[in-house]
mmCIF file of C-alpha atoms in Angstrom:
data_model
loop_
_atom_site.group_PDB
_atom_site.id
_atom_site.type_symbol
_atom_site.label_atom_id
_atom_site.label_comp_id
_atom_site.label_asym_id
_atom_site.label_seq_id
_atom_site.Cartn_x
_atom_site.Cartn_y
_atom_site.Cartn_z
ATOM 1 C CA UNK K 17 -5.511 71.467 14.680
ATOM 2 C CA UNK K 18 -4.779 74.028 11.778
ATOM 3 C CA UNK K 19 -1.461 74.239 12.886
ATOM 4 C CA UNK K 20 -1.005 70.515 12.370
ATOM 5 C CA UNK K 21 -3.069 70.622 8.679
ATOM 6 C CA UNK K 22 -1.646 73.820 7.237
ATOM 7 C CA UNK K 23 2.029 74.948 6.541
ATOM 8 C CA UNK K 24 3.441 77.777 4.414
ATOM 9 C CA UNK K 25 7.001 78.947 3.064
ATOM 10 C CA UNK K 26 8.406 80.694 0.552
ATOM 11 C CA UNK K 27 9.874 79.895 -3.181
ATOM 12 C CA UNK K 28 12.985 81.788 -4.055
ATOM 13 C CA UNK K 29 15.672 81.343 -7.064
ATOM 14 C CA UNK K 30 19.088 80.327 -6.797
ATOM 15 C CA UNK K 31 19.715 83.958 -6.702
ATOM 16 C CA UNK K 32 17.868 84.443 -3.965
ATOM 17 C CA UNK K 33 14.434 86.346 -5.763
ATOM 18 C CA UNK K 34 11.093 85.449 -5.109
ATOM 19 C CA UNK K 35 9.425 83.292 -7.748
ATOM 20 C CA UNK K 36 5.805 84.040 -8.361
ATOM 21 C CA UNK K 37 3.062 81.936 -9.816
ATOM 22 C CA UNK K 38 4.848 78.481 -8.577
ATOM 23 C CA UNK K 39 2.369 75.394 -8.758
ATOM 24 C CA UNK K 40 2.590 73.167 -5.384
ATOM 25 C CA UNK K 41 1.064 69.702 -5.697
ATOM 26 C CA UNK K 42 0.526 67.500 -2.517
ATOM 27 C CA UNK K 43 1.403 64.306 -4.131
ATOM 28 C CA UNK K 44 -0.368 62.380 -1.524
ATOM 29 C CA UNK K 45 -4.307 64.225 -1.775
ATOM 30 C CA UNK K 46 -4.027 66.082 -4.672
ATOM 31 C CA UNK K 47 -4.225 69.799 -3.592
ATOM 32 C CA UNK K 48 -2.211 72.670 -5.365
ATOM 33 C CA UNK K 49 -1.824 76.424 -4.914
ATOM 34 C CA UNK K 50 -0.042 78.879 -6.220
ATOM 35 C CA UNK K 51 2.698 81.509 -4.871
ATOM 36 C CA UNK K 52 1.533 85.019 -4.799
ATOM 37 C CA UNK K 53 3.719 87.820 -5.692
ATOM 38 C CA UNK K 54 6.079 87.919 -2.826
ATOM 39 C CA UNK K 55 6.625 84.809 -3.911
ATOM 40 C CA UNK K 56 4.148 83.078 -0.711
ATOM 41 C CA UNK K 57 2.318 79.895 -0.243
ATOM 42 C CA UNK K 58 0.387 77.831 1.718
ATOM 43 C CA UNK K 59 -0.977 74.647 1.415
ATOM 44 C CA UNK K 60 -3.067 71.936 3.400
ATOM 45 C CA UNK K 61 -0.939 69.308 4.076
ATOM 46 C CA UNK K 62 -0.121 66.562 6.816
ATOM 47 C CA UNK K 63 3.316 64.460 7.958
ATOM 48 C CA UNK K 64 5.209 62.518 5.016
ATOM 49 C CA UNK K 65 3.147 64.142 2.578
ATOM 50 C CA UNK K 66 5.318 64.697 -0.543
ATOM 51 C CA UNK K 67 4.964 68.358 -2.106
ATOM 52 C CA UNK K 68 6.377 68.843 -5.615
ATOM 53 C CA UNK K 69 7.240 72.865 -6.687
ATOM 54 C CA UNK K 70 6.552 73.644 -10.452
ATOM 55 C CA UNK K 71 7.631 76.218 -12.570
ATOM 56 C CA UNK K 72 8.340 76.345 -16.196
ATOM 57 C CA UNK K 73 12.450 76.913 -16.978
ATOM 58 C CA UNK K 74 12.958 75.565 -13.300
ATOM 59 C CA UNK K 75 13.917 72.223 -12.141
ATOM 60 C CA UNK K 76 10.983 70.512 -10.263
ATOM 61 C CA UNK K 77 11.794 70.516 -6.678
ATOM 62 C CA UNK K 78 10.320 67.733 -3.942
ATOM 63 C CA UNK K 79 9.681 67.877 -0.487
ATOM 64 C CA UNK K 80 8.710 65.315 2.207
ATOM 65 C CA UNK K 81 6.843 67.066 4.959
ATOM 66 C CA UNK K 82 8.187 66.624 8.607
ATOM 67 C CA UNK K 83 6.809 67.969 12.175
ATOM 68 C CA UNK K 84 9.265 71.216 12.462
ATOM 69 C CA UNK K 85 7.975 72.229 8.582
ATOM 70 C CA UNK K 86 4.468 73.110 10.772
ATOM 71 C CA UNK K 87 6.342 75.558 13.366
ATOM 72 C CA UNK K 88 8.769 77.198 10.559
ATOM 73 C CA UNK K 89 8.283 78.872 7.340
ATOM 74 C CA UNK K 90 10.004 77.004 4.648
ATOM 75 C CA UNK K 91 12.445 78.334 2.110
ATOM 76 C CA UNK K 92 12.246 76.703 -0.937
ATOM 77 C CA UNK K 93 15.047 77.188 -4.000
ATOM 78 C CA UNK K 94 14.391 76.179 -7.629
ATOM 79 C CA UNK K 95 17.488 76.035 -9.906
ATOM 80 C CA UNK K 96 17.004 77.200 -13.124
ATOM 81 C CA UNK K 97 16.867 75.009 -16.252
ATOM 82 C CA UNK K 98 20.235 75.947 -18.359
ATOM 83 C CA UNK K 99 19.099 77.409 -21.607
ATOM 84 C CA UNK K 100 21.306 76.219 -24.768
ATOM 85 C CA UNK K 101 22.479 78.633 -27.259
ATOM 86 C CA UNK K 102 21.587 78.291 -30.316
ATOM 87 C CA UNK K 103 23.798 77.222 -32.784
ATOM 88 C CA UNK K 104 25.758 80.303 -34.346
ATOM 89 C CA UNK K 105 26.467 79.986 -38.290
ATOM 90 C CA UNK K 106 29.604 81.306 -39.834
ATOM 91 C CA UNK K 107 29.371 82.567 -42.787
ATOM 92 C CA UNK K 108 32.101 81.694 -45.135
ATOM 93 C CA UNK K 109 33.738 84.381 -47.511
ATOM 94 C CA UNK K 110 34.289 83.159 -51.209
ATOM 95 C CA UNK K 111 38.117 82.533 -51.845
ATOM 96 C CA UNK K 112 37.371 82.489 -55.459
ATOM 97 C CA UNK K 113 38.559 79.616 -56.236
ATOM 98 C CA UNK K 114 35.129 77.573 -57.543
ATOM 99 C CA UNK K 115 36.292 73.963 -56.591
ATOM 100 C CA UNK K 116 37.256 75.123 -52.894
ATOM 101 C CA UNK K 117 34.652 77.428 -51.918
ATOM 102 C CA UNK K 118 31.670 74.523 -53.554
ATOM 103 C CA UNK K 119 33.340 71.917 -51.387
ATOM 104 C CA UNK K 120 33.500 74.507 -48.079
ATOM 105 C CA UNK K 121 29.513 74.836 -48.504
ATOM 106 C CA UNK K 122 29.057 70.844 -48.571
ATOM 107 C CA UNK K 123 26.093 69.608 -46.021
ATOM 108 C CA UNK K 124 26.143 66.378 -44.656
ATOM 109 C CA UNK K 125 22.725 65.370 -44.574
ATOM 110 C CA UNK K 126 23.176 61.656 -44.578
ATOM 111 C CA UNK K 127 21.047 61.377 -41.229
ATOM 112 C CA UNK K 128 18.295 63.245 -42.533
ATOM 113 C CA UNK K 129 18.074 61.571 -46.034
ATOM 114 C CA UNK K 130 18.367 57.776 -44.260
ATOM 115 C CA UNK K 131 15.294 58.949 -41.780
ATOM 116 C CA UNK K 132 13.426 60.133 -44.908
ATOM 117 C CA UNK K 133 14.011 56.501 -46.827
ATOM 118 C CA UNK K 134 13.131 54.603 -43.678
ATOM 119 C CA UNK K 135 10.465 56.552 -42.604
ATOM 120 C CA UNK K 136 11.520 57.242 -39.661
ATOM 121 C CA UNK K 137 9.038 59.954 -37.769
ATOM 122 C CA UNK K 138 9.882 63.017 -35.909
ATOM 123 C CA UNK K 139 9.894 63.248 -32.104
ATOM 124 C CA UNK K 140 6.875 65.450 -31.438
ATOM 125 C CA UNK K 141 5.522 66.973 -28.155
ATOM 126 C CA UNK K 142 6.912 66.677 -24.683
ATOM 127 C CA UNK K 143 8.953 63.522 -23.822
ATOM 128 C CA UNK K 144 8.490 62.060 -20.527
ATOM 129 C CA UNK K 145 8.906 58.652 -18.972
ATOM 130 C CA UNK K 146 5.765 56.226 -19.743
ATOM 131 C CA UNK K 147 3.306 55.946 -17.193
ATOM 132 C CA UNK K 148 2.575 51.924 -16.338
ATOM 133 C CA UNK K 149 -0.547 50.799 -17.785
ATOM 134 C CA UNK K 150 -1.885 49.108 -14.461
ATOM 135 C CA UNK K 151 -4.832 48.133 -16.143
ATOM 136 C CA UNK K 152 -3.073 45.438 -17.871
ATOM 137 C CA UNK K 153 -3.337 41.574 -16.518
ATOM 138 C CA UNK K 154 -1.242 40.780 -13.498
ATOM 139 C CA UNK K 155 0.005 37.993 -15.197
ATOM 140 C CA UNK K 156 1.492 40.554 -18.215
ATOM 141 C CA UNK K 157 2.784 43.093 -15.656
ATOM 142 C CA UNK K 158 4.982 40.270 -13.767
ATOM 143 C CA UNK K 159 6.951 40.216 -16.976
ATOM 144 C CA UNK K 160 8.075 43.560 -16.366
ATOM 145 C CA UNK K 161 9.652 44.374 -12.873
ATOM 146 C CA UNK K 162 9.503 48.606 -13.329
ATOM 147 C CA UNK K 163 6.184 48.586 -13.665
ATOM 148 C CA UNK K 164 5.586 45.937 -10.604
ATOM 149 C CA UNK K 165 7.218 48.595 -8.650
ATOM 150 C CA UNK K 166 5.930 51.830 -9.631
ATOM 151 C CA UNK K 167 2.232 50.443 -9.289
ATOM 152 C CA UNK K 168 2.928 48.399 -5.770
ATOM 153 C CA UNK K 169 4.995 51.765 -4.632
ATOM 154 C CA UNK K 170 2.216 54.293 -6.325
ATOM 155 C CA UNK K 171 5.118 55.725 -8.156
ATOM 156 C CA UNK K 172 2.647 55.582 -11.536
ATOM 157 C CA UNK K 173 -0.299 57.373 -10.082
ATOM 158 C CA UNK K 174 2.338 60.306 -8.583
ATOM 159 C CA UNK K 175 3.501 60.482 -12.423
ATOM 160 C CA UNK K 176 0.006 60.735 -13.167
ATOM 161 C CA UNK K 177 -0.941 62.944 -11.044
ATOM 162 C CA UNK K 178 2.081 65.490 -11.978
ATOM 163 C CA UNK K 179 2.139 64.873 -15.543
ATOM 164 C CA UNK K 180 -1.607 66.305 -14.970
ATOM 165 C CA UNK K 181 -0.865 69.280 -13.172
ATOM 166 C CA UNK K 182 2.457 69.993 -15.262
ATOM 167 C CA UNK K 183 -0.079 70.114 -18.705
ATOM 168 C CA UNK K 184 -2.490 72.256 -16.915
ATOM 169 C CA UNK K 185 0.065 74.725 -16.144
ATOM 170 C CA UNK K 186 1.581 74.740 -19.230
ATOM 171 C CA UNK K 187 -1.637 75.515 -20.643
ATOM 172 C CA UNK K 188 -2.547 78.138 -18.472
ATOM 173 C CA UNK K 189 0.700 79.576 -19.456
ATOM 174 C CA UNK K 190 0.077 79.591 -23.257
ATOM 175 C CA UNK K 191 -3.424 81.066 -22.832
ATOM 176 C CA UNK K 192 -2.405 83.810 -20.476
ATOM 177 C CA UNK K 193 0.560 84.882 -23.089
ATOM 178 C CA UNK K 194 -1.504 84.491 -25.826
ATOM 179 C CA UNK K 195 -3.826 86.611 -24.665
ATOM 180 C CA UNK K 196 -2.201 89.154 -21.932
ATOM 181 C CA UNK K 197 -4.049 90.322 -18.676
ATOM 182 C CA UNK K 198 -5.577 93.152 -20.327
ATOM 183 C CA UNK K 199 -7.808 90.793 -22.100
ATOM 184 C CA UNK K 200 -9.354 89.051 -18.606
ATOM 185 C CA UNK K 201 -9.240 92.012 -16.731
ATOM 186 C CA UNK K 202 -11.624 93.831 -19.208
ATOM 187 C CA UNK K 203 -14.211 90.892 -19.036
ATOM 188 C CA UNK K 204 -14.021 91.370 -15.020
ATOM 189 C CA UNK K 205 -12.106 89.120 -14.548
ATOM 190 C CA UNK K 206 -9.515 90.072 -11.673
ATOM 191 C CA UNK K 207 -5.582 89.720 -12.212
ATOM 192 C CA UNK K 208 -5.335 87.359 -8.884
ATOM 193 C CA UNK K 209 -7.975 85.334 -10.405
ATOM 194 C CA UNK K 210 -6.774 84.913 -14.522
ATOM 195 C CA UNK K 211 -5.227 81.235 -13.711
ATOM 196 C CA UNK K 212 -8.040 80.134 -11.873
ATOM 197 C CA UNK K 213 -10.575 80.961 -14.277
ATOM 198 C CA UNK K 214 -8.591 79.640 -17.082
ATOM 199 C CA UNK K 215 -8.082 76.294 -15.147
ATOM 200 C CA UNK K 216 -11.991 76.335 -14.305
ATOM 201 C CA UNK K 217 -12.726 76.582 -17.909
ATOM 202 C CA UNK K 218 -10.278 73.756 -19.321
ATOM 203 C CA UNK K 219 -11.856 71.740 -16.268
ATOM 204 C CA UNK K 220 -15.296 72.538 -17.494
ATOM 205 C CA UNK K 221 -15.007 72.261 -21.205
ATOM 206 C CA UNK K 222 -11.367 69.548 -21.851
ATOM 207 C CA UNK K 223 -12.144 70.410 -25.644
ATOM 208 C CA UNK K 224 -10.345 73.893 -24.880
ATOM 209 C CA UNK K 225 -6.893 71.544 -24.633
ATOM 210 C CA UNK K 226 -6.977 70.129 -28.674
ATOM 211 C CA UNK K 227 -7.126 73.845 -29.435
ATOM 212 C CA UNK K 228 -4.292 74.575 -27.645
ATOM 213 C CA UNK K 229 -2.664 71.477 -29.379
ATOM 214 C CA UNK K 230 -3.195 73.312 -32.607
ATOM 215 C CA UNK K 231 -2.060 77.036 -31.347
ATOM 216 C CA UNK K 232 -6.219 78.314 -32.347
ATOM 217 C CA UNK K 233 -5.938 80.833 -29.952
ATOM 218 C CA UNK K 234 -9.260 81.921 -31.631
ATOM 219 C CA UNK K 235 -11.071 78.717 -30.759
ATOM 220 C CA UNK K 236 -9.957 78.819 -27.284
ATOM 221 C CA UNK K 237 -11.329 82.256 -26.564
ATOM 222 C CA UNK K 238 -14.419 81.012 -28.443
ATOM 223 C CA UNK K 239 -14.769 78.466 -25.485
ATOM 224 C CA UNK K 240 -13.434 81.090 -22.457
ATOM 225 C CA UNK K 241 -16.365 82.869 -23.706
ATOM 226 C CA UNK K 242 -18.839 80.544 -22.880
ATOM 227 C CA UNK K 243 -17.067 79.336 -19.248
ATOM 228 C CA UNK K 244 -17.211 83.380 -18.474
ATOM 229 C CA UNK K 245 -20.621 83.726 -17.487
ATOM 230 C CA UNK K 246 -20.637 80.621 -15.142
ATOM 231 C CA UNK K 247 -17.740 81.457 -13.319
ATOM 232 C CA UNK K 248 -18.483 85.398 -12.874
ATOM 233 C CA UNK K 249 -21.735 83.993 -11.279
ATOM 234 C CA UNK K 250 -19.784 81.362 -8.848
ATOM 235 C CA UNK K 251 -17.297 84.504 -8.110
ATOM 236 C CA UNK K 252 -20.055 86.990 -6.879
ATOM 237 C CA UNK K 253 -21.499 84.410 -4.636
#
């Protein structure tokens, strides 16, 4: 029986190096872990569950669980996500000729001054694909055949569900940079356990999240403050 309800595997890069601190999400229940440092998971799970792999720079990975991924370890690979350069500026020497070297420096900033007029806003945050609203009428969602399929197929509670877990990482993420390991560790907190307890506290106290919105960094250690003493108690149970 726990052969049948647990499986485990590695994460690797395209390069072949273990990738630590991976997020796997059963799609299907809802359970996550983590890879350790040797890059190592495992994770209850059953046949046809889905598994998604998540790590930040890396293409998202998915898996569909079959009977032989229960008697072998699986090897999973994330490609990385191709950074762009940024743009390089050349800087132009002066010919010294005033009429040239003014119309060499010209801008175009015709975009920018018609989004200005019209008011046209900004793209801001992360953009991702709209989740259905299933809550709306049946007779409203017929009029749109995408959204019949993603709710009848329970494609919009898997982008839930992800979406979720992806914005939990990414918070976890921020904190833990913010604030480096040194910073847990002295309030006894243990390096295997700085996610966790940051994830325990956003679950605890969601007002932790708008701070991160606004990069307080203060007002979110404010708040870690106050989940510290509840979850030391839970950890020396």
């Amino acid at each position: 029986m726990y052969a049948q309800n647990f499986l485990s595997g590695n994460v690797l890069s395209e390069g072949g190096f273990v990738l630590q601190n991976v997020t796997i999400v059963n799609m299907k229940n809802g359970n996550k872990t983590f890879t350790n440092n040797e890059g190592y998971f495992k994770i209850e799970a059953q046949k046809n569950d889905e598994l998604r792999f998540i790590k930040e720079n890396f293409e998202r990975e998915s898996k569909v669980i079959q009977n032989v991924d229960f008697l072998i370890p699986m090897f999973i690979k994330l490609d990385r996500i191709p950074i762009e350069i940024e743009e390089v500026k050349v800087v132009i020497k002066p010919t010294g000729d005033l009429n040239k070297d003014v119309n060499r420096l010209k801008t175009d900033y015709s975009k920018e001054i018609l989004q200005k007029k019209i008011g046209l806003p900004q793209l801001r945050g992360i953009q991702r694909e709209k989740v259905p609203n299933t809550s709306l009428p049946l007779a409203i969602l017929s009029l749109n055949p995408d959204t019949i399929y993603k709710t009848a197929s329970g494609e919009a509670r898997k982008m839930k569900t992800l979406y979720k877990y992806e914005d939990m990482h990414r918070n976890i993420n921020w904190i833990t940079k913010q604030n480096g390991d040194e910073y847990f560790i002295s309030r006894e907190i243990p390096k295997e356990k700085i996610k966790e307890f940051i994830e325990f506290s956003i679950l605890i106290d969601p007002q932790i999240t708008s701070y991160i919105k606004a990069n307080n960094i203060s007002a979110v250690n404010f708040r870690l403050e106050d989940a510290l003493t509840i979850y030391l108690k839970r950890l020396r149970k």
